[in-house]
Amino acid sequence: MKKKLIVGNWKMNGSLAANQALLDGLTAGAATAACGVAVCVPAPYWSQVQALLASSAIFLGAQDVSQHASGAYTGELSPGMLKEFGVRYAIVGHSERRQYHGETDEVVAAKTQCALANGVTPIVCVGETLAEREAGKTEEVVKRQLAAVIHANGHCISEIVLAYEPVWAIGTGKTATPEQAQQVHALLRAQLRAASNHADLIPILYGGSMNAANAANLLSQVDIDGGLVGGASLKVADFLAIVAAAQ
Ligand code: 13P
């Protein structure tokens, strides 16, 4: 069976003291985890978290990455900068970036390309809003979002991690049912298969109110290869319970 991957997205949370306490708990509790584990932390804490994870199997991730390698792009973070701090993963195209920072499918595709070209694994997020789901447009929306990334990245698409995050399930406590999530994961898998011979190796994570109580059911679905966890990744016991459900 494919090894699952559980990724915490801390979003804009944390402090030097809180990070230390959280990672002390996670490194102790996840020492023998049979799944992959990563935490995507705010950029100012990369250095701190790199040091705290130095002798652990937990990977460090970023929450965004520029589509440019360097230059006059104030406030942006290049993949080269990520690499200097041992950052292995970068979330790309999170719905909060699409919504609050106007990131289009094309920008998300370009960021994915820049990350891959520079040795950072992008965790590419797709997902429909509540209005889109209610209008019966879920399939159309997630396929359009993924198609842009496939178009720009060609056969390199097999190097990405994909995450399905229904926007209506993020931070709302409303999780997609395992069946709803599996249905979308299956169609994303089919779209990846049409683009790559290695599609079955691409991890497709589910994100949106994943927690200690619902993780096992979601992770038991055939095309759900892991989780992208927001709120529950900030609590040691909750995140470790999700990691345990992924064994
Ligand atoms: P929640 O787990 O808080 O719903 O957030 C999900 C998410 O957006 C992870 O990227």
PDB file of N, CA, C and O in Angstrom, residues 12-47:
ATOM      1  N   MET A  12      -1.661  31.461   9.238  1.00  0.00           N
ATOM      2  CA  MET A  12      -0.954  32.569   9.899  1.00  0.00           C
ATOM      3  C   MET A  12      -1.092  32.434  11.416  1.00  0.00           C
ATOM      4  O   MET A  12      -1.693  33.260  12.093  1.00  0.00           O
ATOM      5  N   ASN A  13      -0.534  31.347  11.920  1.00  0.00           N
ATOM      6  CA  ASN A  13      -0.559  31.073  13.357  1.00  0.00           C
ATOM      7  C   ASN A  13       0.843  30.686  13.790  1.00  0.00           C
ATOM      8  O   ASN A  13       1.624  30.183  13.003  1.00  0.00           O
ATOM      9  N   GLY A  14       1.108  30.897  15.079  1.00  0.00           N
ATOM     10  CA  GLY A  14       2.382  30.487  15.634  1.00  0.00           C
ATOM     11  C   GLY A  14       3.087  31.623  16.330  1.00  0.00           C
ATOM     12  O   GLY A  14       2.750  32.798  16.160  1.00  0.00           O
ATOM     13  N   SER A  15       4.066  31.237  17.147  1.00  0.00           N
ATOM     14  CA  SER A  15       4.978  32.170  17.802  1.00  0.00           C
ATOM     15  C   SER A  15       6.185  31.320  18.157  1.00  0.00           C
ATOM     16  O   SER A  15       6.093  30.082  18.119  1.00  0.00           O
ATOM     17  N   LEU A  16       7.294  31.951  18.481  1.00  0.00           N
ATOM     18  CA  LEU A  16       8.491  31.154  18.794  1.00  0.00           C
ATOM     19  C   LEU A  16       8.176  30.145  19.901  1.00  0.00           C
ATOM     20  O   LEU A  16       8.529  28.962  19.802  1.00  0.00           O
ATOM     21  N   ALA A  17       7.468  30.605  20.939  1.00  0.00           N
ATOM     22  CA  ALA A  17       7.191  29.716  22.072  1.00  0.00           C
ATOM     23  C   ALA A  17       6.181  28.629  21.696  1.00  0.00           C
ATOM     24  O   ALA A  17       6.369  27.448  22.019  1.00  0.00           O
ATOM     25  N   ALA A  18       5.117  29.030  20.992  1.00  0.00           N
ATOM     26  CA  ALA A  18       4.085  28.045  20.625  1.00  0.00           C
ATOM     27  C   ALA A  18       4.649  26.995  19.661  1.00  0.00           C
ATOM     28  O   ALA A  18       4.332  25.804  19.765  1.00  0.00           O
ATOM     29  N   ASN A  19       5.491  27.433  18.723  1.00  0.00           N
ATOM     30  CA  ASN A  19       6.074  26.476  17.762  1.00  0.00           C
ATOM     31  C   ASN A  19       6.915  25.435  18.475  1.00  0.00           C
ATOM     32  O   ASN A  19       6.885  24.250  18.160  1.00  0.00           O
ATOM     33  N   GLN A  20       7.703  25.933  19.445  1.00  0.00           N
ATOM     34  CA  GLN A  20       8.585  25.029  20.186  1.00  0.00           C
ATOM     35  C   GLN A  20       7.762  23.961  20.910  1.00  0.00           C
ATOM     36  O   GLN A  20       8.058  22.767  20.842  1.00  0.00           O
ATOM     37  N   ALA A  21       6.691  24.397  21.577  1.00  0.00           N
ATOM     38  CA  ALA A  21       5.861  23.455  22.330  1.00  0.00           C
ATOM     39  C   ALA A  21       5.188  22.455  21.384  1.00  0.00           C
ATOM     40  O   ALA A  21       5.167  21.243  21.646  1.00  0.00           O
ATOM     41  N   LEU A  22       4.657  22.963  20.275  1.00  0.00           N
ATOM     42  CA  LEU A  22       3.970  22.088  19.321  1.00  0.00           C
ATOM     43  C   LEU A  22       4.943  21.067  18.738  1.00  0.00           C
ATOM     44  O   LEU A  22       4.644  19.860  18.680  1.00  0.00           O
ATOM     45  N   LEU A  23       6.114  21.530  18.335  1.00  0.00           N
ATOM     46  CA  LEU A  23       7.058  20.609  17.679  1.00  0.00           C
ATOM     47  C   LEU A  23       7.712  19.656  18.664  1.00  0.00           C
ATOM     48  O   LEU A  23       8.037  18.523  18.303  1.00  0.00           O
ATOM     49  N   ASP A  24       7.880  20.080  19.924  1.00  0.00           N
ATOM     50  CA  ASP A  24       8.369  19.141  20.939  1.00  0.00           C
ATOM     51  C   ASP A  24       7.404  17.961  21.028  1.00  0.00           C
ATOM     52  O   ASP A  24       7.807  16.800  21.067  1.00  0.00           O
ATOM     53  N   GLY A  25       6.115  18.284  21.049  1.00  0.00           N
ATOM     54  CA  GLY A  25       5.107  17.236  21.128  1.00  0.00           C
ATOM     55  C   GLY A  25       5.064  16.376  19.877  1.00  0.00           C
ATOM     56  O   GLY A  25       4.984  15.146  19.947  1.00  0.00           O
ATOM     57  N   LEU A  26       5.126  17.010  18.717  1.00  0.00           N
ATOM     58  CA  LEU A  26       5.026  16.254  17.464  1.00  0.00           C
ATOM     59  C   LEU A  26       6.244  15.368  17.232  1.00  0.00           C
ATOM     60  O   LEU A  26       6.111  14.220  16.790  1.00  0.00           O
ATOM     61  N   THR A  27       7.431  15.882  17.498  1.00  0.00           N
ATOM     62  CA  THR A  27       8.625  15.074  17.226  1.00  0.00           C
ATOM     63  C   THR A  27       8.659  13.864  18.163  1.00  0.00           C
ATOM     64  O   THR A  27       9.043  12.773  17.744  1.00  0.00           O
ATOM     65  N   ALA A  28       8.200  14.058  19.387  1.00  0.00           N
ATOM     66  CA  ALA A  28       8.161  12.911  20.312  1.00  0.00           C
ATOM     67  C   ALA A  28       7.089  11.915  19.871  1.00  0.00           C
ATOM     68  O   ALA A  28       7.325  10.709  19.788  1.00  0.00           O
ATOM     69  N   GLY A  29       5.924  12.434  19.526  1.00  0.00           N
ATOM     70  CA  GLY A  29       4.793  11.553  19.236  1.00  0.00           C
ATOM     71  C   GLY A  29       4.819  10.926  17.861  1.00  0.00           C
ATOM     72  O   GLY A  29       4.200   9.882  17.639  1.00  0.00           O
ATOM     73  N   ALA A  30       5.499  11.553  16.906  1.00  0.00           N
ATOM     74  CA  ALA A  30       5.486  11.025  15.537  1.00  0.00           C
ATOM     75  C   ALA A  30       6.789  10.330  15.185  1.00  0.00           C
ATOM     76  O   ALA A  30       7.037  10.009  14.016  1.00  0.00           O
ATOM     77  N   ALA A  31       7.607  10.061  16.203  1.00  0.00           N
ATOM     78  CA  ALA A  31       8.937   9.482  15.949  1.00  0.00           C
ATOM     79  C   ALA A  31       8.851   8.174  15.177  1.00  0.00           C
ATOM     80  O   ALA A  31       9.713   7.874  14.356  1.00  0.00           O
ATOM     81  N   THR A  32       7.824   7.407  15.404  1.00  0.00           N
ATOM     82  CA  THR A  32       7.749   6.092  14.742  1.00  0.00           C
ATOM     83  C   THR A  32       6.603   6.043  13.726  1.00  0.00           C
ATOM     84  O   THR A  32       6.130   4.962  13.362  1.00  0.00           O
ATOM     85  N   ALA A  33       6.179   7.222  13.258  1.00  0.00           N
ATOM     86  CA  ALA A  33       5.048   7.275  12.314  1.00  0.00           C
ATOM     87  C   ALA A  33       5.366   6.484  11.047  1.00  0.00           C
ATOM     88  O   ALA A  33       6.463   6.568  10.507  1.00  0.00           O
ATOM     89  N   ALA A  34       4.398   5.723  10.588  1.00  0.00           N
ATOM     90  CA  ALA A  34       4.585   4.930   9.368  1.00  0.00           C
ATOM     91  C   ALA A  34       4.172   5.710   8.131  1.00  0.00           C
ATOM     92  O   ALA A  34       4.345   5.241   7.010  1.00  0.00           O
ATOM     93  N   CYS A  35       3.617   6.912   8.322  1.00  0.00           N
ATOM     94  CA  CYS A  35       3.259   7.742   7.170  1.00  0.00           C
ATOM     95  C   CYS A  35       4.224   8.917   7.093  1.00  0.00           C
ATOM     96  O   CYS A  35       4.959   9.194   8.033  1.00  0.00           O
ATOM     97  N   GLY A  36       4.222   9.606   5.964  1.00  0.00           N
ATOM     98  CA  GLY A  36       4.991  10.832   5.849  1.00  0.00           C
ATOM     99  C   GLY A  36       4.286  11.940   6.618  1.00  0.00           C
ATOM    100  O   GLY A  36       3.062  11.978   6.653  1.00  0.00           O
ATOM    101  N   VAL A  37       5.062  12.825   7.243  1.00  0.00           N
ATOM    102  CA  VAL A  37       4.481  13.930   8.007  1.00  0.00           C
ATOM    103  C   VAL A  37       5.236  15.213   7.643  1.00  0.00           C
ATOM    104  O   VAL A  37       6.473  15.203   7.531  1.00  0.00           O
ATOM    105  N   ALA A  38       4.509  16.294   7.458  1.00  0.00           N
ATOM    106  CA  ALA A  38       5.139  17.590   7.177  1.00  0.00           C
ATOM    107  C   ALA A  38       4.345  18.696   7.846  1.00  0.00           C
ATOM    108  O   ALA A  38       3.138  18.544   8.095  1.00  0.00           O
ATOM    109  N   VAL A  39       5.030  19.813   8.125  1.00  0.00           N
ATOM    110  CA  VAL A  39       4.338  21.000   8.653  1.00  0.00           C
ATOM    111  C   VAL A  39       4.711  22.196   7.788  1.00  0.00           C
ATOM    112  O   VAL A  39       5.888  22.442   7.526  1.00  0.00           O
ATOM    113  N   CYS A  40       3.677  22.901   7.300  1.00  0.00           N
ATOM    114  CA  CYS A  40       3.883  24.092   6.473  1.00  0.00           C
ATOM    115  C   CYS A  40       3.709  25.308   7.360  1.00  0.00           C
ATOM    116  O   CYS A  40       2.589  25.601   7.805  1.00  0.00           O
ATOM    117  N   VAL A  41       4.801  25.999   7.616  1.00  0.00           N
ATOM    118  CA  VAL A  41       4.812  27.022   8.658  1.00  0.00           C
ATOM    119  C   VAL A  41       5.045  28.394   8.024  1.00  0.00           C
ATOM    120  O   VAL A  41       5.567  28.494   6.914  1.00  0.00           O
ATOM    121  N   PRO A  42       4.704  29.481   8.745  1.00  0.00           N
ATOM    122  CA  PRO A  42       4.970  30.821   8.218  1.00  0.00           C
ATOM    123  C   PRO A  42       6.474  31.026   7.991  1.00  0.00           C
ATOM    124  O   PRO A  42       7.304  30.570   8.801  1.00  0.00           O
ATOM    125  N   ALA A  43       6.817  31.751   6.940  1.00  0.00           N
ATOM    126  CA  ALA A  43       8.215  31.914   6.535  1.00  0.00           C
ATOM    127  C   ALA A  43       9.163  32.418   7.633  1.00  0.00           C
ATOM    128  O   ALA A  43      10.303  31.951   7.709  1.00  0.00           O
ATOM    129  N   PRO A  44       8.733  33.343   8.507  1.00  0.00           N
ATOM    130  CA  PRO A  44       9.691  33.820   9.517  1.00  0.00           C
ATOM    131  C   PRO A  44      10.168  32.707  10.456  1.00  0.00           C
ATOM    132  O   PRO A  44      11.196  32.862  11.128  1.00  0.00           O
ATOM    133  N   TYR A  45       9.436  31.607  10.486  1.00  0.00           N
ATOM    134  CA  TYR A  45       9.800  30.526  11.416  1.00  0.00           C
ATOM    135  C   TYR A  45      10.536  29.368  10.755  1.00  0.00           C
ATOM    136  O   TYR A  45      10.816  28.363  11.402  1.00  0.00           O
ATOM    137  N   TRP A  46      10.836  29.493   9.453  1.00  0.00           N
ATOM    138  CA  TRP A  46      11.526  28.384   8.781  1.00  0.00           C
ATOM    139  C   TRP A  46      12.801  27.978   9.521  1.00  0.00           C
ATOM    140  O   TRP A  46      13.054  26.801   9.724  1.00  0.00           O
ATOM    141  N   SER A  47      13.593  29.009   9.888  1.00  0.00           N
ATOM    142  CA  SER A  47      14.887  28.720  10.499  1.00  0.00           C
ATOM    143  C   SER A  47      14.705  28.006  11.843  1.00  0.00           C
ATOM    144  O   SER A  47      15.356  26.989  12.130  1.00  0.00           O
TER     145      SER A  47
END
